[in-house]
XYZ file of C-alpha atoms in Angstrom:
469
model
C 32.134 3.813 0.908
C 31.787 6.797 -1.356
C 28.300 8.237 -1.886
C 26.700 6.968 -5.166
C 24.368 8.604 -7.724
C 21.681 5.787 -7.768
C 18.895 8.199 -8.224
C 19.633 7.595 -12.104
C 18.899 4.243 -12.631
C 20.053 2.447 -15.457
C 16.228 2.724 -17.565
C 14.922 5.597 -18.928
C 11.263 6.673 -18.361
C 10.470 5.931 -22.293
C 12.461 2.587 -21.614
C 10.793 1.413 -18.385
C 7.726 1.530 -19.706
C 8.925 -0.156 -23.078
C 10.389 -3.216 -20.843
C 7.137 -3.431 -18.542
C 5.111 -3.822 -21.674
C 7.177 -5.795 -23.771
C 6.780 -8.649 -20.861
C 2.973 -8.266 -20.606
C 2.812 -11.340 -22.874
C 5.727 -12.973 -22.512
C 6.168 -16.554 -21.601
C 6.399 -17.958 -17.746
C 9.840 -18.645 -18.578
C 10.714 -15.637 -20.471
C 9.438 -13.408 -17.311
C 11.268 -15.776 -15.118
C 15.069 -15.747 -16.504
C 14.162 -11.333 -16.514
C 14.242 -11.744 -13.180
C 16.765 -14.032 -12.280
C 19.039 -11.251 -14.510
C 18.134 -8.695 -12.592
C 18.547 -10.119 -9.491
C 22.359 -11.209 -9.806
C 22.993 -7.976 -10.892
C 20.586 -6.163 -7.788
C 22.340 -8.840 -5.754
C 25.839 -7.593 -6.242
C 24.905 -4.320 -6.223
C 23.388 -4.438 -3.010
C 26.255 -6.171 -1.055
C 28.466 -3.560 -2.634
C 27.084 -0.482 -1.613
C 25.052 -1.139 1.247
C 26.864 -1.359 4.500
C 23.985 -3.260 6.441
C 23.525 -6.024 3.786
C 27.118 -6.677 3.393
C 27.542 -7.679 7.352
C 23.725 -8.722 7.028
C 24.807 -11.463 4.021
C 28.842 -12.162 5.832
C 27.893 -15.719 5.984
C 26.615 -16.047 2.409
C 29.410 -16.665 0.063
C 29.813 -13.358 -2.903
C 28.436 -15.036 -6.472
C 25.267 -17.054 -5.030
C 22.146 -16.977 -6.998
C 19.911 -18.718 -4.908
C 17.769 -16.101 -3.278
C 17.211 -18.738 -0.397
C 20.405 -18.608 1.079
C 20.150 -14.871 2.243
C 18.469 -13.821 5.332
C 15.124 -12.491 5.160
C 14.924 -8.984 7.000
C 12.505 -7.429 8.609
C 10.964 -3.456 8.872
C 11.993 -3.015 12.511
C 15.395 -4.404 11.620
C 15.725 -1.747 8.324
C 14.652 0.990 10.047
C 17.703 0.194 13.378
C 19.929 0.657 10.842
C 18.211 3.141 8.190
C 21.829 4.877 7.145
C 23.915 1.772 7.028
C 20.989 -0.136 4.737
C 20.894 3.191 2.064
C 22.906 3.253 -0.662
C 23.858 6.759 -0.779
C 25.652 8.153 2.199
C 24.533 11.583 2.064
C 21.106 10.007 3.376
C 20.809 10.008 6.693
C 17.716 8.941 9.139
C 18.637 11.713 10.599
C 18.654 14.064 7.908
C 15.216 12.398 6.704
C 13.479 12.418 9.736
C 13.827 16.664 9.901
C 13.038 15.985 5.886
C 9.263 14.431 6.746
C 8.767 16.046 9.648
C 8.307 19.388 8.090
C 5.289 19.339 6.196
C 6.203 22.330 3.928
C 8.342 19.227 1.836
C 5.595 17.037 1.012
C 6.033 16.563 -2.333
C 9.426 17.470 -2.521
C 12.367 14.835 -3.292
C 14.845 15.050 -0.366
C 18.054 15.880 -1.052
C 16.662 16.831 -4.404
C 16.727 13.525 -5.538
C 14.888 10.489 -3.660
C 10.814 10.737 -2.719
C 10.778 9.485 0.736
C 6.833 8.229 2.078
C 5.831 6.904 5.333
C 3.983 4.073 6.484
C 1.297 4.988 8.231
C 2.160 2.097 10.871
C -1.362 0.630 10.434
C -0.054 -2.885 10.005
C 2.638 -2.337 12.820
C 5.851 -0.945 13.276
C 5.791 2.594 11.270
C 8.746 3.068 8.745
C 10.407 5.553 6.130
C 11.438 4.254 2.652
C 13.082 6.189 0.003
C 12.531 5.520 -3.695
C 14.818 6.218 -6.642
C 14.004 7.129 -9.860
C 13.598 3.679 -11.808
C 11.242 2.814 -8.440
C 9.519 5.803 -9.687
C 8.966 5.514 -12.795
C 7.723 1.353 -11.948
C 5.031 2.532 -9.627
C 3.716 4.855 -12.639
C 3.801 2.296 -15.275
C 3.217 -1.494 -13.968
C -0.434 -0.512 -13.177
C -0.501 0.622 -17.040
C 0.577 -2.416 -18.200
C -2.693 -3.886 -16.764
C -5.522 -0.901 -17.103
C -4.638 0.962 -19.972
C -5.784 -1.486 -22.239
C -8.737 -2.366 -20.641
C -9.837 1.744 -20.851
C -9.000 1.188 -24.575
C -10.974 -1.568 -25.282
C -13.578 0.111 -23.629
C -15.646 2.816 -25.895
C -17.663 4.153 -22.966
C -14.202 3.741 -20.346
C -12.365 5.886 -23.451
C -15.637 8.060 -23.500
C -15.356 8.969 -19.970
C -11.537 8.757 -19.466
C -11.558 11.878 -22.211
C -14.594 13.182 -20.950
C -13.270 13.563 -17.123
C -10.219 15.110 -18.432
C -7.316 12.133 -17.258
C -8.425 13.295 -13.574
C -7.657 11.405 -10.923
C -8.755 11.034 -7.287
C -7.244 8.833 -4.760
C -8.575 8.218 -1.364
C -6.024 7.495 1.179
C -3.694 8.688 4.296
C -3.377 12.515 4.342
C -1.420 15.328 6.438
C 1.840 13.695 6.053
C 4.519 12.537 3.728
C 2.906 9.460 3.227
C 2.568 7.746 0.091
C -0.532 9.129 -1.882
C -0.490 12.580 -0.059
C 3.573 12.910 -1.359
C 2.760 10.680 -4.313
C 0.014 13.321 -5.921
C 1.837 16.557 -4.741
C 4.581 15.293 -7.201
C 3.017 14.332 -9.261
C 1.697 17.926 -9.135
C 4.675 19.114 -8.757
C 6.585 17.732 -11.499
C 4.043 16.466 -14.021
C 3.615 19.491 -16.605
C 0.917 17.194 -18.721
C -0.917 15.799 -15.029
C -1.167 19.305 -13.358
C -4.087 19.904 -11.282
C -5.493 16.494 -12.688
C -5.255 14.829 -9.327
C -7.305 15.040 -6.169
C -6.030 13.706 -2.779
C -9.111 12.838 -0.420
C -8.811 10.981 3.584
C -10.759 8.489 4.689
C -11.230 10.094 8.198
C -13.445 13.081 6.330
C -17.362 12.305 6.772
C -19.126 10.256 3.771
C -20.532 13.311 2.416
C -17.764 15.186 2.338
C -16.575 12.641 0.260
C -19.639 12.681 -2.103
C -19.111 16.854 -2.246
C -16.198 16.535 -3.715
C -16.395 13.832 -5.942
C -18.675 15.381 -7.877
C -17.419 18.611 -8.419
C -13.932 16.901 -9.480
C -15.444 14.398 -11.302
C -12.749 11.972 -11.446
C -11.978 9.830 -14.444
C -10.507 7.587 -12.138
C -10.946 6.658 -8.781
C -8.514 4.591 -6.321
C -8.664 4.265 -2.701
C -9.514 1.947 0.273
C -11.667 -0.707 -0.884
C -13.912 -0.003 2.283
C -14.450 3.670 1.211
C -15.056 2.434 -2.090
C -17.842 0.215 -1.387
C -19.771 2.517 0.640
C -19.637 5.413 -2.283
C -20.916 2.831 -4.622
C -23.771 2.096 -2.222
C -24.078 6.033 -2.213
C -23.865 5.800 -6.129
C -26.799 3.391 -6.460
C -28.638 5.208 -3.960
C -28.965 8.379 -5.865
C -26.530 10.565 -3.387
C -23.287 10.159 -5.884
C -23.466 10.756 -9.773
C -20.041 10.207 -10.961
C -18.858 8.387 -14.148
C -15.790 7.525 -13.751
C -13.676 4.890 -16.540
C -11.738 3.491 -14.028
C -11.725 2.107 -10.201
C -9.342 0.628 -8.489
C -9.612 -0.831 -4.866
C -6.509 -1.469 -3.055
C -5.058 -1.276 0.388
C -7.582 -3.606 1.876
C -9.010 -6.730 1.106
C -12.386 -6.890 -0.935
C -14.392 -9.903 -2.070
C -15.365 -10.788 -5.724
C -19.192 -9.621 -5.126
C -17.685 -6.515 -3.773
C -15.462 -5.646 -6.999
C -19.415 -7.040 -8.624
C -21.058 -4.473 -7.001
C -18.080 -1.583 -7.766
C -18.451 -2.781 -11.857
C -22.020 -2.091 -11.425
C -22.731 1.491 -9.431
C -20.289 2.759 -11.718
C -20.447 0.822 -15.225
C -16.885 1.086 -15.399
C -13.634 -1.252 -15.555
C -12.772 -2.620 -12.070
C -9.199 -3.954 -11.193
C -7.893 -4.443 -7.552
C -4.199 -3.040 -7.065
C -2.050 -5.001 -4.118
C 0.887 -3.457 -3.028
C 2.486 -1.329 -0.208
C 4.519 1.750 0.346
C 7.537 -0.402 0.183
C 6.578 -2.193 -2.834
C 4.133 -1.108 -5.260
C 2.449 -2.661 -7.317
C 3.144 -6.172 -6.685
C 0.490 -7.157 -8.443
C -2.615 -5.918 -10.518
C -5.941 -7.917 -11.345
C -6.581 -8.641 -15.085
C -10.082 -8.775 -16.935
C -10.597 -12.237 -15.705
C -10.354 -11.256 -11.981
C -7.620 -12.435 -11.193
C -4.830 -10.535 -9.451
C -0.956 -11.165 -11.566
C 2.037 -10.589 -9.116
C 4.078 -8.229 -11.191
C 7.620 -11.024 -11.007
C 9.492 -9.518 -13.546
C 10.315 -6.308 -10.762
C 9.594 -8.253 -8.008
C 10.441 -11.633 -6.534
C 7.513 -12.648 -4.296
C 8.185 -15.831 -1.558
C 5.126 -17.103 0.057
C 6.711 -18.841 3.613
C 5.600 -19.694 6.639
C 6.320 -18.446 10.272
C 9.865 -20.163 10.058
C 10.480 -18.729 6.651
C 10.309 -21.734 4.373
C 8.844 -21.832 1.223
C 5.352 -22.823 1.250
C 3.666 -24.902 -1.695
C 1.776 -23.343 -4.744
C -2.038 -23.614 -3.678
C -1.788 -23.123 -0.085
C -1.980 -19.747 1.787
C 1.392 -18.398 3.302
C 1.816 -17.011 6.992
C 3.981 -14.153 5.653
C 5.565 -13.405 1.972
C 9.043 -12.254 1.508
C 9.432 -9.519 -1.223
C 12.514 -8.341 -2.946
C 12.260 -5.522 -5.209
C 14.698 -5.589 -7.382
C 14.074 -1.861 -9.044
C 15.038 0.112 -6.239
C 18.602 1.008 -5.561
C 18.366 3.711 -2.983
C 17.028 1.516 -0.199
C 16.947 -2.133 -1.408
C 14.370 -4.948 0.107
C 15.986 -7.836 -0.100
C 13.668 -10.909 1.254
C 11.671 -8.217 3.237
C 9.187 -9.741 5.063
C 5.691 -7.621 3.948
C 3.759 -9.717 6.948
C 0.605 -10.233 4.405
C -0.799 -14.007 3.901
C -1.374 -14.629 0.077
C -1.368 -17.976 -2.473
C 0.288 -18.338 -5.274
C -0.931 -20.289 -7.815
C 0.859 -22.329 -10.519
C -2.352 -22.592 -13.291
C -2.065 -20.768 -16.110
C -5.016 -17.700 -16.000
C -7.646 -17.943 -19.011
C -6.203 -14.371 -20.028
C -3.234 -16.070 -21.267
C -0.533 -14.081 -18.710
C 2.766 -15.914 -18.023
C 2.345 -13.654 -14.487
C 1.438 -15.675 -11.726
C -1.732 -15.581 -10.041
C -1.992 -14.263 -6.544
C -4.907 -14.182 -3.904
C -4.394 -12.079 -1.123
C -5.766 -12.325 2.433
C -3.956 -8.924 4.083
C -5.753 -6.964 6.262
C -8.601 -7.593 7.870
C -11.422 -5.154 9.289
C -14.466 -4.167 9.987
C -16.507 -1.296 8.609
C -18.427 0.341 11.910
C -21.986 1.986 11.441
C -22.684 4.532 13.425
C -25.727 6.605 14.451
C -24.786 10.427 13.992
C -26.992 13.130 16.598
C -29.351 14.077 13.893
C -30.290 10.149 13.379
C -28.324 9.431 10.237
C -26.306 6.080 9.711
C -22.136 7.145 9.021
C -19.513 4.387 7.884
C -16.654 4.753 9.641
C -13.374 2.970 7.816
C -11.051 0.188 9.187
C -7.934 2.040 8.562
C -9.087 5.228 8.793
C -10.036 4.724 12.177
C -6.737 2.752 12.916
C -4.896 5.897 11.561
C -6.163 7.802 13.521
C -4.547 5.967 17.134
C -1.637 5.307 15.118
C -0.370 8.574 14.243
C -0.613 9.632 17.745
C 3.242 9.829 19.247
C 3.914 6.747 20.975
C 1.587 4.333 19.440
C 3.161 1.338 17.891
C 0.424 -0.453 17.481
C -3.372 -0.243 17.921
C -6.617 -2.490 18.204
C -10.039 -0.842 18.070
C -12.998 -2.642 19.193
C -16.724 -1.367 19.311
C -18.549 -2.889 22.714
C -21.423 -0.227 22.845
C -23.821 1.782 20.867
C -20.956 5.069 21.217
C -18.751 3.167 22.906
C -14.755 1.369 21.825
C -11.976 -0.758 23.626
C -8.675 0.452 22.807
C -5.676 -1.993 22.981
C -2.141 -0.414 22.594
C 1.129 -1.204 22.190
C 3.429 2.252 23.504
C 6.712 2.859 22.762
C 9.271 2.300 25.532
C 10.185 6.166 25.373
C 6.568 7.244 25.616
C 4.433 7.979 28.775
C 1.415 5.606 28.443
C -0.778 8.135 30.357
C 0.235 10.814 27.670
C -0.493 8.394 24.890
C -4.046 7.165 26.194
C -4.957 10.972 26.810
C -4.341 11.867 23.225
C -5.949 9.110 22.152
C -8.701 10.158 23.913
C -8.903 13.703 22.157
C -8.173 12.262 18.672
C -11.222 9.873 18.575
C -13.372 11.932 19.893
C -12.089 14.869 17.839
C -12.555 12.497 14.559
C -15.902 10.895 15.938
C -17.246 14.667 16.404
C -16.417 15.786 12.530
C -18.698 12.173 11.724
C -21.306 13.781 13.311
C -21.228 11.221 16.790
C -20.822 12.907 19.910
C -20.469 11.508 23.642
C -18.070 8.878 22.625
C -16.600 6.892 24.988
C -13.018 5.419 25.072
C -12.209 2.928 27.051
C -8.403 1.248 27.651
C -7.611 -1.873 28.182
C -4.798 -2.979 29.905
C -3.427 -5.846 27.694
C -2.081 -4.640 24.424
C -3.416 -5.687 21.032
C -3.334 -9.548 20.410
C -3.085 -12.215 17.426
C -5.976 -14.185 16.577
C -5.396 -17.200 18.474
C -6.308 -19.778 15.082
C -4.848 -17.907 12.685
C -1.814 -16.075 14.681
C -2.653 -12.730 12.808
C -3.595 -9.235 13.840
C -7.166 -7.564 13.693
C -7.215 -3.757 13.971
C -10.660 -3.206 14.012
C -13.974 -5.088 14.890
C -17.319 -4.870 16.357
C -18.412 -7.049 19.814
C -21.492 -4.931 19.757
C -24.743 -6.160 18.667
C -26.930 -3.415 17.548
């Protein structure tokens, strides 16, 4: 199979973003047959160019349409058999894997062509995924199609948006080539009209670090973990943040209605939650009447249970199936994203033909802790899970608080890895981050079973608190 150019994909940067707004008010049924065109053609595609799919799909006859009748595939799975599943055979895991683990590239496009961003494994297995250039140019304009107008509408969100100078700050996963750390650096790198308009901050630096730096950027808009974003609006109405941002936009974990309540009103500024993942993003943004739209005219989105069968409109999924259908390079057909959510089949008083989707995802806890000088510091959910699960060996993590300075660690290790290794440098890593909070004389403990579904609901919680302070 010869290598193919998929990196140019068949719309244009001027025409992706005419299509994605073109469909903003479009009819249930006009949305719906745009993706049922796009998938025949991303289904033959796919079994013509990808190696993996083709054996992966041998029993489905060539010509079906029913998206049901393909296997659903998993990250583990994708990643065995990373160069048969690309579309381009000049990309190799191999080649990719010397690609992201030279941190001189972040930013770069490997081969000179595809972005390639990490997971940073904190809902499991870890993975690599490439992008092309139409999956590009998606992730930069679907959130538009939902926030741009809202800013608009807005004279004191235009005010500030101007004022702030388009800057943007996004808090996530740094010192790798994971999503927003690559994602900004191109954007730096590439973006003529965006340079030096976006700010990259982690979640593992100390609150106010956080608040430092946020105000001498002064962002005109602000995404990030919806954790992190909580506690800087509690530092916002406290008097210890003065930022005016025009927009803010949680995402990455889950957050509650009075959350996004108390977000609108720190800040006085337009609110919208963004659901997605490195593989697939954004699958769907929240409108102005709070209610989040899964983006179906890129995406198909299958809510199913634990045996992969569809589950009704109105009632929560075990996993959902995603397939995206504007990425060539490395295609996700029925990918299984492991994230409960609802779709709904009411109509939303905004008047969208998008369907309405209420995510459960993630769930954790945000610890307090009491630094040496007697101050209280927030430590995040997933910036604490990062933290184990970037250290070599770690598959999988569970972090739970059982003392005043004191956490359980439950790990899952790799079968190449030397579990004594792993728990030292776990060891050294939390206490390394715990020391730059300002909390010394932490103590780690291991336990010996490794981390565990919640018995009731048969999902996975990465970070709690047994301790009663």
């Amino acid at each position: 199979m010869p290598s193919t150019a998929v990196g140019g994909s068949e719309l244009g940067q001027v025409a992706a973003t005419l299509d994605v707004w073109r469909a903003k008010w479009a009819s249930r049924a006009a949305i719906d047959a745009r993706r049922r065109r796009r998938l025949d053609r991303h289904l033959a595609f796919v079994r013509r160019q990808s190696r993996f799919y083709a054996r992966h799909w041998a029993d489905v006859p060539e010509g079906t349409t029913d998206l049901r009748a393909y296997p659903p595939v998993t990250k583990p799975t994708l990643m065995a058999n990373f160069d048969d599943v690309v579309t381009d055979t000049a990309v190799t895991k191999a080649g990719v894997d010397a690609f992201v683990a030279d941190e001189s590239t972040i930013g770069e496009r490997f081969l000179g062509r595809y972005p390639v961003w990490l997971t940073s494994g904190t809902t499991g297995e870890p993975g690599v995924f490439l992008h092309d250039d139409l999956s590009l140019r998606l992730i930069n304009v679907l959130p538009d199609r939902w926030i741009v107008g809202s800013i608009a509408a807005s004279p004191t969100a235009l005010t500030r948006f101007l004022r702030n100078g388009a800057r943007a700050a996004e808090i996530a996963v740094t010192g790798g080539h994971f999503a927003g750390a690559s994602g900004v650096a191109l954007m730096e790198r590439e973006s003529t009209l965006l340079h030096n308009r976006g700010r990259l901050l982690s979640p593992t630096r100390p609150i106010d670090e956080l608040i430092q730096e946020l105000e001498a950027f002064q962002p005109a808009i602000l995404v990030g973990y919806a954790t992190v974003l909580v506690e800087l609006a509690r530092a916002q109405r406290a008097g210890r943040l003065h930022i005016d941002p025009a927009f803010v936009g949680p995402t990455a974990e889950p957050i509650t209605n009075d959350q996004k309540r108390d977000l609108r009103e720190a800040f006085g500024c337009v609110v919208r939650e963004l659901y997605g993942s490195t593989e697939c993003f954004p699958l769907a943004v929240e409108c102005e009447r709070g209610n989040l739209h899964a983006n179906t005219d890129w995406f198909v989105v299958e809510p199913v249970d634990d045996d992969y069968e569809p589950v009704p409109a109105g009632e929560p999924s075990d996993t959902v199936l995603v397939t995206n259908l504007g990425n060539r390079i490395m295609p996700l057909v029925r990918y299984d994203l492991g994230d409960s959510v609802t779709m709904h089949d009411w109509e939303c008083p905004c008047g969208s033909g998008f369907p309405v989707l209420e995510v459960e995802g993630r769930q954790g806890s945000v610890l307090q802790f009491e630094t040496d000088a007697g101050a209280s510091v927030p430590v995040f959910p997933l910036a604490l899970s990062t933290v184990v699960e970037e250290v070599p060996g770690v598959r999988r993590a569970q972090v739970v608080r059982t003392g005043e300075r004191t956490l359980r660690v439950h790990l899952d290790v790799t079968g190449d890895a030397d579990p004594g290794a792993v728990r030292e440098r776990v060891d050294t890593d939390l206490t390394a981050f715990f020391a730059d909070q300002g909390v010394a004389d932490l103590t780690v403990e291991h336990a010996e079973d490794p981390p565990a579904r919640v018995p009731t609901s048969g999902k996975f919680r990465h970070v709690w608190s047994e301790y009663d302070d």
